[in-house]
Coordinates of C-alpha atoms and ligand atoms in Angstrom, one line a residue:
M1 CA 37.5 1.8 -14.7
T2 CA 37.2 0.7 -18.4
G3 CA 35.2 2.5 -20.8
E4 CA 32.2 0.4 -20.3
T5 CA 32.4 0.8 -16.4
N6 CA 32.9 4.6 -16.3
P7 CA 29.6 5.6 -14.9
F8 CA 29.6 9.2 -16.2
K9 CA 30.4 8.0 -19.8
N10 CA 27.6 5.4 -19.3
A11 CA 25.3 8.4 -18.3
L12 CA 26.1 10.5 -21.2
K13 CA 25.7 7.4 -23.6
Q14 CA 22.2 7.0 -22.2
L15 CA 21.4 10.7 -22.9
R16 CA 22.9 10.5 -26.3
I17 CA 20.6 7.6 -27.2
A18 CA 17.6 9.3 -25.7
C19 CA 18.4 12.7 -27.4
D20 CA 18.8 10.9 -30.9
A21 CA 15.6 8.8 -30.5
M22 CA 13.7 11.9 -29.5
G23 CA 15.2 14.3 -32.0
I24 CA 16.3 16.8 -29.2
N25 CA 18.6 19.5 -30.6
E26 CA 22.2 19.4 -30.3
D27 CA 22.4 22.5 -27.9
I28 CA 20.2 20.9 -25.5
Y29 CA 22.3 17.7 -25.5
N30 CA 25.5 19.8 -24.9
Y31 CA 23.6 21.8 -22.2
L32 CA 22.7 18.5 -20.3
S33 CA 25.9 16.7 -20.8
H34 CA 27.7 19.4 -18.6
P35 CA 27.0 19.4 -14.8
Q36 CA 26.1 23.0 -13.7
R37 CA 28.4 23.0 -10.6
I38 CA 31.3 20.8 -9.6
V39 CA 32.7 21.1 -5.9
Q40 CA 35.6 19.2 -4.7
V41 CA 36.9 19.5 -1.1
S42 CA 39.7 18.3 1.1
I43 CA 38.4 17.3 4.5
P44 CA 40.9 17.2 7.4
V45 CA 39.8 14.9 10.1
K46 CA 41.6 14.5 13.4
M47 CA 41.6 10.6 13.9
D48 CA 41.2 9.1 17.3
D49 CA 44.9 8.3 17.7
G50 CA 45.8 12.0 17.2
H51 CA 47.1 11.9 13.5
L52 CA 45.6 14.1 10.8
E53 CA 44.0 12.4 7.6
I54 CA 42.6 14.1 4.7
F55 CA 39.8 12.8 2.8
E56 CA 38.4 13.9 -0.7
G57 CA 34.8 15.1 -0.9
F58 CA 32.5 15.9 -3.9
R59 CA 29.3 17.7 -4.4
V60 CA 28.0 17.9 -7.9
L61 CA 24.7 19.9 -9.0
H62 CA 24.0 18.5 -12.6
N63 CA 21.0 20.8 -13.4
S64 CA 18.5 22.9 -11.6
A65 CA 16.1 23.9 -14.4
R66 CA 13.2 22.2 -12.7
G67 CA 14.1 23.2 -9.0
P68 CA 17.0 22.9 -6.4
G69 CA 19.3 20.1 -6.7
K70 CA 18.5 16.9 -4.8
G71 CA 20.6 13.7 -4.2
G72 CA 22.4 11.6 -1.7
I73 CA 25.8 11.7 -0.1
R74 CA 27.7 8.3 -0.4
Y75 CA 30.6 7.2 1.7
A76 CA 32.7 4.5 -0.1
A77 CA 36.5 3.8 -0.8
E78 CA 35.7 3.9 -4.6
V79 CA 33.8 7.3 -4.7
N80 CA 35.4 9.6 -7.5
M81 CA 34.4 12.6 -9.4
D82 CA 33.0 10.6 -12.4
E83 CA 30.8 8.6 -10.3
V84 CA 29.3 11.5 -8.6
K85 CA 28.8 13.3 -11.8
A86 CA 26.9 10.3 -13.1
L87 CA 24.8 9.9 -10.0
A88 CA 23.9 13.7 -10.1
T89 CA 22.9 13.2 -13.7
W90 CA 20.7 10.3 -13.1
M91 CA 19.1 12.3 -10.3
T92 CA 18.0 15.0 -12.6
W93 CA 16.2 12.4 -14.8
K94 CA 14.9 10.7 -11.7
C95 CA 13.3 13.7 -10.3
A96 CA 11.9 14.6 -13.8
C97 CA 10.7 11.1 -14.3
V98 CA 8.4 11.0 -11.4
G99 CA 7.6 14.7 -11.7
I100 CA 8.8 16.2 -8.5
P101 CA 10.2 19.8 -8.6
Y102 CA 13.9 19.2 -8.2
G103 CA 17.1 19.1 -10.3
G104 CA 19.7 16.5 -9.7
A105 CA 22.7 16.6 -7.6
K106 CA 24.9 14.1 -5.6
G107 CA 27.7 14.1 -3.3
G108 CA 30.3 11.6 -1.8
V109 CA 33.4 11.2 0.2
T110 CA 36.2 8.7 -0.8
V111 CA 36.3 6.7 2.5
D112 CA 35.7 3.3 3.8
P113 CA 33.5 4.0 6.5
R114 CA 33.9 0.7 8.2
K115 CA 37.4 1.7 9.2
L116 CA 36.5 4.8 11.1
S117 CA 35.0 5.1 14.6
V118 CA 31.6 6.7 15.1
G119 CA 33.7 9.9 16.5
E120 CA 35.8 9.9 13.3
L121 CA 32.8 9.6 10.9
E122 CA 31.1 12.5 12.9
R123 CA 34.0 14.8 12.5
L124 CA 34.2 13.8 8.8
T125 CA 30.5 14.5 8.1
R126 CA 30.6 17.9 10.0
R127 CA 33.7 19.1 8.4
F128 CA 32.5 17.9 4.9
T129 CA 29.1 19.9 5.6
A130 CA 31.1 23.1 6.6
N131 CA 33.2 22.8 3.4
I132 CA 30.3 22.6 1.3
I133 CA 28.0 24.8 3.2
N134 CA 27.9 27.6 0.5
V135 CA 26.4 25.2 -2.1
I136 CA 23.9 23.3 -0.1
G137 CA 20.7 24.7 1.5
P138 CA 16.8 24.0 1.3
E139 CA 16.6 26.4 -1.6
T140 CA 19.7 25.4 -3.6
D141 CA 20.8 21.7 -3.1
I142 CA 19.3 19.2 -0.6
P143 CA 21.5 16.1 0.4
A144 CA 20.1 12.8 1.5
P145 CA 21.6 9.5 2.5
D146 CA 22.9 7.1 -0.1
M147 CA 25.3 4.2 0.3
N148 CA 26.8 3.8 3.9
T149 CA 25.0 7.0 5.2
G150 CA 21.6 7.2 6.9
G151 CA 19.6 9.1 9.4
R152 CA 22.7 9.6 11.6
E153 CA 24.9 11.3 9.2
M154 CA 21.8 13.5 8.0
G155 CA 21.4 14.5 11.7
W156 CA 24.9 15.6 12.0
M157 CA 24.7 17.6 8.6
M158 CA 21.5 19.2 9.7
D159 CA 22.9 20.3 12.9
T160 CA 26.3 21.5 11.5
Y161 CA 24.4 23.7 8.8
S162 CA 22.0 25.0 11.6
M163 CA 24.7 25.9 14.0
Q164 CA 26.5 27.8 11.2
K165 CA 23.4 29.7 10.2
G166 CA 22.2 30.3 13.8
H167 CA 18.8 28.8 13.6
V168 CA 17.3 25.3 13.0
V169 CA 17.3 24.5 9.3
H170 CA 15.3 21.2 9.0
G171 CA 14.9 21.4 5.2
V172 CA 18.7 21.4 4.5
C173 CA 18.8 17.6 4.1
T174 CA 16.3 14.7 4.0
G175 CA 16.4 11.3 5.4
K176 CA 16.7 12.5 8.9
P177 CA 15.4 10.8 11.9
V178 CA 11.8 11.5 12.5
E179 CA 12.8 13.2 15.9
I180 CA 14.5 16.1 14.0
G181 CA 12.3 16.7 11.0
G182 CA 12.4 13.4 9.2
S183 CA 9.4 11.8 7.4
L184 CA 7.8 8.6 8.5
G185 CA 8.3 6.1 5.7
R186 CA 11.5 7.5 4.5
T187 CA 13.5 4.6 5.6
Q188 CA 11.3 2.2 3.6
A189 CA 10.5 4.2 0.8
T190 CA 13.2 3.4 -1.8
G191 CA 12.7 -0.4 -1.4
H192 CA 8.9 0.0 -1.2
G193 CA 9.2 1.7 -4.6
V194 CA 11.3 -1.0 -6.2
A195 CA 8.9 -3.7 -5.0
F196 CA 6.0 -1.5 -6.1
C197 CA 7.3 -1.3 -9.6
M198 CA 8.1 -5.0 -9.9
H199 CA 4.6 -5.7 -8.7
E200 CA 3.0 -3.2 -11.4
Y201 CA 5.2 -4.6 -14.0
A202 CA 3.9 -8.3 -12.9
K203 CA 0.3 -6.9 -13.0
R204 CA 0.7 -5.6 -16.6
H205 CA 2.2 -8.8 -17.9
N206 CA -0.2 -11.2 -16.2
M207 CA 2.2 -12.5 -13.7
K208 CA 1.0 -13.8 -10.4
P209 CA 3.2 -13.1 -7.4
E210 CA 3.0 -16.6 -6.0
E211 CA 4.4 -17.8 -9.3
C212 CA 7.2 -15.5 -9.5
T213 CA 10.8 -16.1 -8.0
V214 CA 12.9 -12.9 -6.9
V215 CA 16.6 -12.3 -6.4
V216 CA 17.8 -9.2 -4.8
Q217 CA 21.5 -8.3 -5.2
G218 CA 22.3 -6.1 -1.9
F219 CA 20.7 -6.3 1.5
G220 CA 21.3 -2.8 2.6
N221 CA 18.7 -0.3 2.9
V222 CA 17.3 -0.5 -0.5
G223 CA 17.7 -4.4 -0.7
Q224 CA 16.2 -4.9 2.7
Y225 CA 12.9 -2.9 2.1
T226 CA 12.5 -4.3 -1.4
C227 CA 12.7 -7.8 0.1
L228 CA 10.4 -7.0 2.9
T229 CA 7.9 -5.3 0.6
A230 CA 8.0 -8.0 -2.0
K231 CA 7.3 -10.5 0.6
D232 CA 4.1 -8.6 1.7
F233 CA 3.1 -8.6 -1.9
G234 CA 3.3 -12.4 -1.9
Y235 CA 6.4 -12.9 -3.9
K236 CA 9.0 -15.6 -2.9
I237 CA 12.6 -14.3 -2.6
I238 CA 15.1 -17.1 -3.4
A239 CA 18.4 -15.2 -3.0
T240 CA 20.0 -12.1 -1.7
S241 CA 23.5 -10.8 -1.0
D242 CA 25.7 -8.4 0.6
I243 CA 29.5 -7.7 0.9
S244 CA 30.1 -10.9 2.7
G245 CA 28.5 -12.9 -0.4
A246 CA 25.3 -14.2 -1.5
Y247 CA 22.6 -16.5 0.1
Y248 CA 20.4 -18.8 -1.8
N249 CA 17.5 -21.1 -1.0
P250 CA 15.2 -22.2 -3.9
E251 CA 12.4 -22.8 -1.4
G252 CA 12.3 -19.2 -0.4
L253 CA 14.4 -17.2 2.1
D254 CA 13.0 -16.2 5.5
I255 CA 13.3 -12.3 5.0
D256 CA 12.1 -11.5 8.4
E257 CA 14.8 -13.7 10.0
M258 CA 17.5 -12.2 7.7
F259 CA 16.5 -8.8 8.6
A260 CA 16.5 -9.4 12.2
Y261 CA 19.9 -11.1 11.8
I262 CA 21.6 -8.1 10.0
S263 CA 20.1 -5.6 12.3
D264 CA 21.8 -7.3 15.1
P265 CA 24.7 -5.0 16.0
A266 CA 27.0 -8.1 16.6
H267 CA 26.4 -9.0 12.9
R268 CA 25.8 -6.0 10.8
T269 CA 26.3 -8.2 7.5
L270 CA 24.9 -11.6 6.6
E271 CA 28.3 -13.3 7.3
G272 CA 27.6 -16.5 9.3
Y273 CA 23.8 -16.7 8.3
T274 CA 23.6 -20.5 7.7
K275 CA 20.0 -21.1 6.8
A276 CA 20.8 -20.6 3.0
Q277 CA 23.3 -22.0 0.6
K278 CA 26.3 -19.4 0.2
I279 CA 27.1 -18.8 -3.4
S280 CA 29.2 -15.9 -5.1
N281 CA 27.7 -12.6 -6.1
S282 CA 28.2 -13.3 -9.8
E283 CA 26.5 -16.7 -9.3
L284 CA 23.5 -14.8 -7.6
L285 CA 23.3 -12.5 -10.7
E286 CA 22.9 -15.5 -12.9
L287 CA 20.4 -17.4 -11.3
E288 CA 17.3 -18.7 -12.9
C289 CA 14.4 -16.5 -11.7
T290 CA 11.5 -14.1 -12.7
F291 CA 12.8 -11.0 -11.2
M292 CA 16.4 -9.9 -10.6
N293 CA 16.6 -6.6 -8.5
P294 CA 20.1 -5.3 -8.3
C295 CA 20.0 -3.1 -5.2
A296 CA 23.8 -2.7 -4.4
L297 CA 25.9 -0.7 -6.7
E298 CA 26.7 0.4 -10.4
N299 CA 28.1 -1.8 -13.2
Q300 CA 26.9 -5.3 -12.1
V301 CA 25.4 -6.4 -15.5
T302 CA 27.8 -5.7 -18.1
E303 CA 28.5 -6.9 -21.6
E304 CA 30.4 -9.9 -20.2
N305 CA 27.6 -11.2 -18.0
A306 CA 24.5 -10.1 -19.8
P307 CA 24.4 -13.1 -22.3
R308 CA 24.1 -15.2 -19.1
I309 CA 21.3 -13.5 -17.2
K310 CA 18.2 -15.7 -16.9
A311 CA 15.7 -13.5 -15.1
K312 CA 12.8 -12.5 -17.2
C313 CA 12.8 -8.8 -15.9
L314 CA 15.2 -6.6 -14.0
V315 CA 14.1 -3.8 -11.7
E316 CA 17.0 -1.5 -11.0
G317 CA 16.9 -0.6 -7.2
A318 CA 20.8 0.5 -7.5
N319 CA 21.9 3.3 -9.7
G320 CA 23.4 2.3 -12.9
P321 CA 23.6 -1.4 -12.2
V322 CA 23.2 -2.1 -16.0
T323 CA 25.6 -0.8 -18.6
P324 CA 24.5 0.5 -21.9
K325 CA 26.1 -2.4 -23.6
A326 CA 24.4 -4.9 -21.3
D327 CA 21.2 -3.0 -21.9
E328 CA 21.5 -3.8 -25.7
I329 CA 22.0 -7.4 -25.1
L330 CA 19.2 -7.9 -22.6
E331 CA 16.9 -6.1 -25.1
S332 CA 17.8 -8.2 -27.7
R333 CA 17.3 -11.3 -25.6
G334 CA 13.7 -9.9 -24.5
I335 CA 14.5 -9.2 -21.0
D336 CA 13.0 -6.1 -19.8
V337 CA 14.7 -3.6 -17.6
V338 CA 12.7 -1.3 -15.4
P339 CA 15.3 1.6 -15.0
D340 CA 16.7 3.2 -12.0
I341 CA 15.3 6.7 -12.7
L342 CA 11.8 5.0 -12.4
A343 CA 12.2 2.0 -10.0
N344 CA 14.3 3.5 -7.2
A345 CA 12.6 6.9 -7.3
G346 CA 10.5 6.2 -4.3
G347 CA 13.4 7.4 -1.9
V348 CA 13.5 10.8 -3.6
T349 CA 9.8 11.1 -3.7
C350 CA 9.6 10.5 0.0
S351 CA 12.4 12.9 0.5
Y352 CA 10.4 15.5 -1.3
F353 CA 7.5 14.9 1.1
E354 CA 10.0 15.2 4.1
W355 CA 11.3 18.7 2.8
V356 CA 7.5 19.7 2.2
Q357 CA 6.7 18.8 5.7
D358 CA 9.8 20.6 7.1
R359 CA 9.0 23.8 5.3
M360 CA 5.3 23.7 6.5
A361 CA 6.5 22.4 10.0
L362 CA 3.3 20.2 9.5
F363 CA 3.9 16.3 9.6
W364 CA 2.0 13.6 8.1
D365 CA 1.1 10.2 9.3
L366 CA 2.4 7.1 7.7
D367 CA -0.7 6.3 5.9
Q368 CA -0.7 9.8 4.2
V369 CA 3.0 9.4 3.2
N370 CA 2.4 5.9 1.6
K371 CA -0.7 7.0 -0.1
E372 CA 1.0 9.8 -1.6
L373 CA 4.2 7.8 -2.6
D374 CA 1.9 5.0 -4.3
K375 CA 0.1 7.7 -6.1
I376 CA 3.1 9.3 -7.6
M377 CA 5.0 5.9 -8.4
L378 CA 2.0 4.7 -10.0
R379 CA 1.5 7.7 -12.1
A380 CA 5.1 7.4 -13.0
F381 CA 5.0 3.9 -13.8
D382 CA 1.8 4.2 -16.0
G383 CA 3.5 6.9 -18.0
V384 CA 6.5 5.0 -18.7
H385 CA 4.7 1.7 -19.4
E386 CA 2.3 3.3 -21.8
L387 CA 5.1 5.2 -23.6
A388 CA 7.1 2.0 -24.0
Q389 CA 4.1 0.2 -25.4
E390 CA 3.2 3.1 -27.8
K391 CA 6.8 3.5 -29.0
K392 CA 7.7 -0.1 -28.8
C393 CA 10.8 0.9 -27.0
S394 CA 12.4 -0.2 -23.8
Y395 CA 11.3 0.8 -20.4
R396 CA 14.4 2.8 -19.9
L397 CA 14.0 4.9 -23.3
A398 CA 10.5 5.6 -22.6
A399 CA 11.6 6.8 -18.9
Y400 CA 14.4 9.0 -20.5
F401 CA 11.8 10.3 -23.2
I402 CA 9.6 11.6 -20.4
A403 CA 12.5 12.8 -18.2
V404 CA 14.7 14.5 -20.6
Q405 CA 11.6 16.2 -22.5
R406 CA 10.5 17.7 -19.1
V407 CA 14.0 19.1 -18.3
A408 CA 14.4 20.4 -22.1
K409 CA 11.0 22.0 -21.9
A410 CA 12.0 23.8 -18.5
I411 CA 15.2 25.1 -19.9
E412 CA 13.3 26.3 -23.0
M413 CA 10.7 28.2 -20.8
R414 CA 13.2 29.7 -18.6
G415 CA 15.7 30.7 -21.3
I416 CA 19.3 30.9 -21.1
Y417 CA 20.5 33.7 -18.6
P418 CA 21.2 36.5 -19.1
Ligands
NAD501 P1 23.5 0.5 1.5 O1 24.9 0.9 2.0 O2 22.5 0.4 2.5 O3 23.6 -1.0 1.0 C1 24.4 -1.4 -0.1 C2 24.3 -3.1 0.0 O4 25.3 -3.3 -1.3 C3 24.9 -3.7 1.1 O5 24.2 -4.9 1.3 C4 26.3 -3.9 0.8 O6 26.9 -5.1 1.7 C5 26.2 -4.4 -0.7 N1 27.6 -4.1 -1.3 C6 28.3 -3.1 -1.2 N2 29.4 -3.2 -2.0 C7 29.2 -4.6 -2.6 C8 30.1 -5.4 -3.3 N3 31.3 -4.7 -3.9 N4 29.7 -6.4 -3.8 C9 28.4 -6.9 -3.3 N5 27.6 -6.3 -2.5 C10 28.2 -4.9 -2.1 O7 23.2 1.4 0.4 P2 21.7 1.5 -0.2 O8 21.2 2.9 0.2 O9 20.9 0.5 0.0 O10 22.0 1.8 -1.6 C11 22.2 0.7 -2.6 C12 22.1 1.3 -4.1 O11 20.6 2.1 -4.2 C13 23.0 2.2 -4.6 O12 23.3 2.3 -5.8 C14 22.2 3.8 -4.2 O13 22.8 4.8 -5.0 C15 20.9 3.3 -4.7 N6 19.8 4.1 -4.1 C16 19.7 4.2 -2.7 C17 18.6 5.1 -2.3 C18 18.4 5.3 -0.9 O14 17.3 5.9 -0.3 N7 19.2 4.7 0.1 C19 17.7 5.6 -3.1 C20 18.0 5.5 -4.6 C21 18.9 4.8 -4.9

């Protein structure tokens, strides 16, 4: 990881820029640049062939001034402590930016899940849960899915936690299947929110969906539902990608067909999809388009490729896809970035609804979920847009203004214990 691509350094740099611009005092900057709790565990897993393998797991609670920690669990070969610290920090700002009563947290395991069988993944998830059981819980820190985890892993996590406690604890994590305390709409929520923010941006800049072209990097949970929702709003999606490469059709991709293709267990990726031109992931990022929505992983737009980005606006579905140096370049070129802490907050907002429903043991229909989600996303988007106009600053800085101020206020009102 170079200086520019160390996510935690980038997270601190973004905080520094925001605190300097806001005149936030140095004590608060210091407080917020240190995660509150860091847990690292070794996870022994008996593999199918009988040998023992040890995996590294992390759970970081960045800040709980506004409520219990909230944040996903990522399974990937590149997961490391600095990445998890950065993701936890961004969760603090995200929850504050949209005004839901949580602090920020994140977890991860260094593992390439494609190399494990379902049984191995289950044992890994259950042992990881057991190893962090004292720091998670519905009142303290609530995990959710992230890259390469989903409802299945959350089901195992909830079951392991409940078995240890001796009773069912639905609210220990979110993103669960609806049959075991999940919320309707959660699977779609992050991508829905990304497309919603793109659409709100378009409305405020007098852009018509039918005149816009959209590129979505990543065709996983976030990317797929960004594409599907954008298509429903009337946008033309001209390219998307996954780990197998990027797929481009200037006339517009058939998103429903691609969704069906990837959902087929025989495929799982877009490899072999022939109704589009295959290009590289870096070519995809530099395509001529109206909106470029990076929905895969961090550090995709850097100092190196930012000068060649041709989109008019970037909407960050992934966490940290644009580095601070790239941000400066894009801003100087007049390219707006709707930041991750706003654009992909639909997922955590719906997770909040799931947690509320679990605690009330009273479940909402999909209409109610979507209505409440759009209400919160619209309020947050409006707040950021208006502040960006008023201060003549980037959307990112405006979002940080709102988020950091809310967290700083909570710290001030609670005071420093003891
Ligand atoms: P996912 O695992 O479902 O999908 C990730 C996508 O990125 C896949 O299409 C994968 O093939 C692609 N990808 C992975 N490595 C790649 C590489 N090296 N090059 C190109 N493409 C690659 O994950 P997701 O849940 O969709 O999460 C994507 C991003 O969105 C992450 O940054 C995550 O933190 C963020 N996010 C997710 C949620 C959520 O609710 N799932 C919420 C907020 C933010």
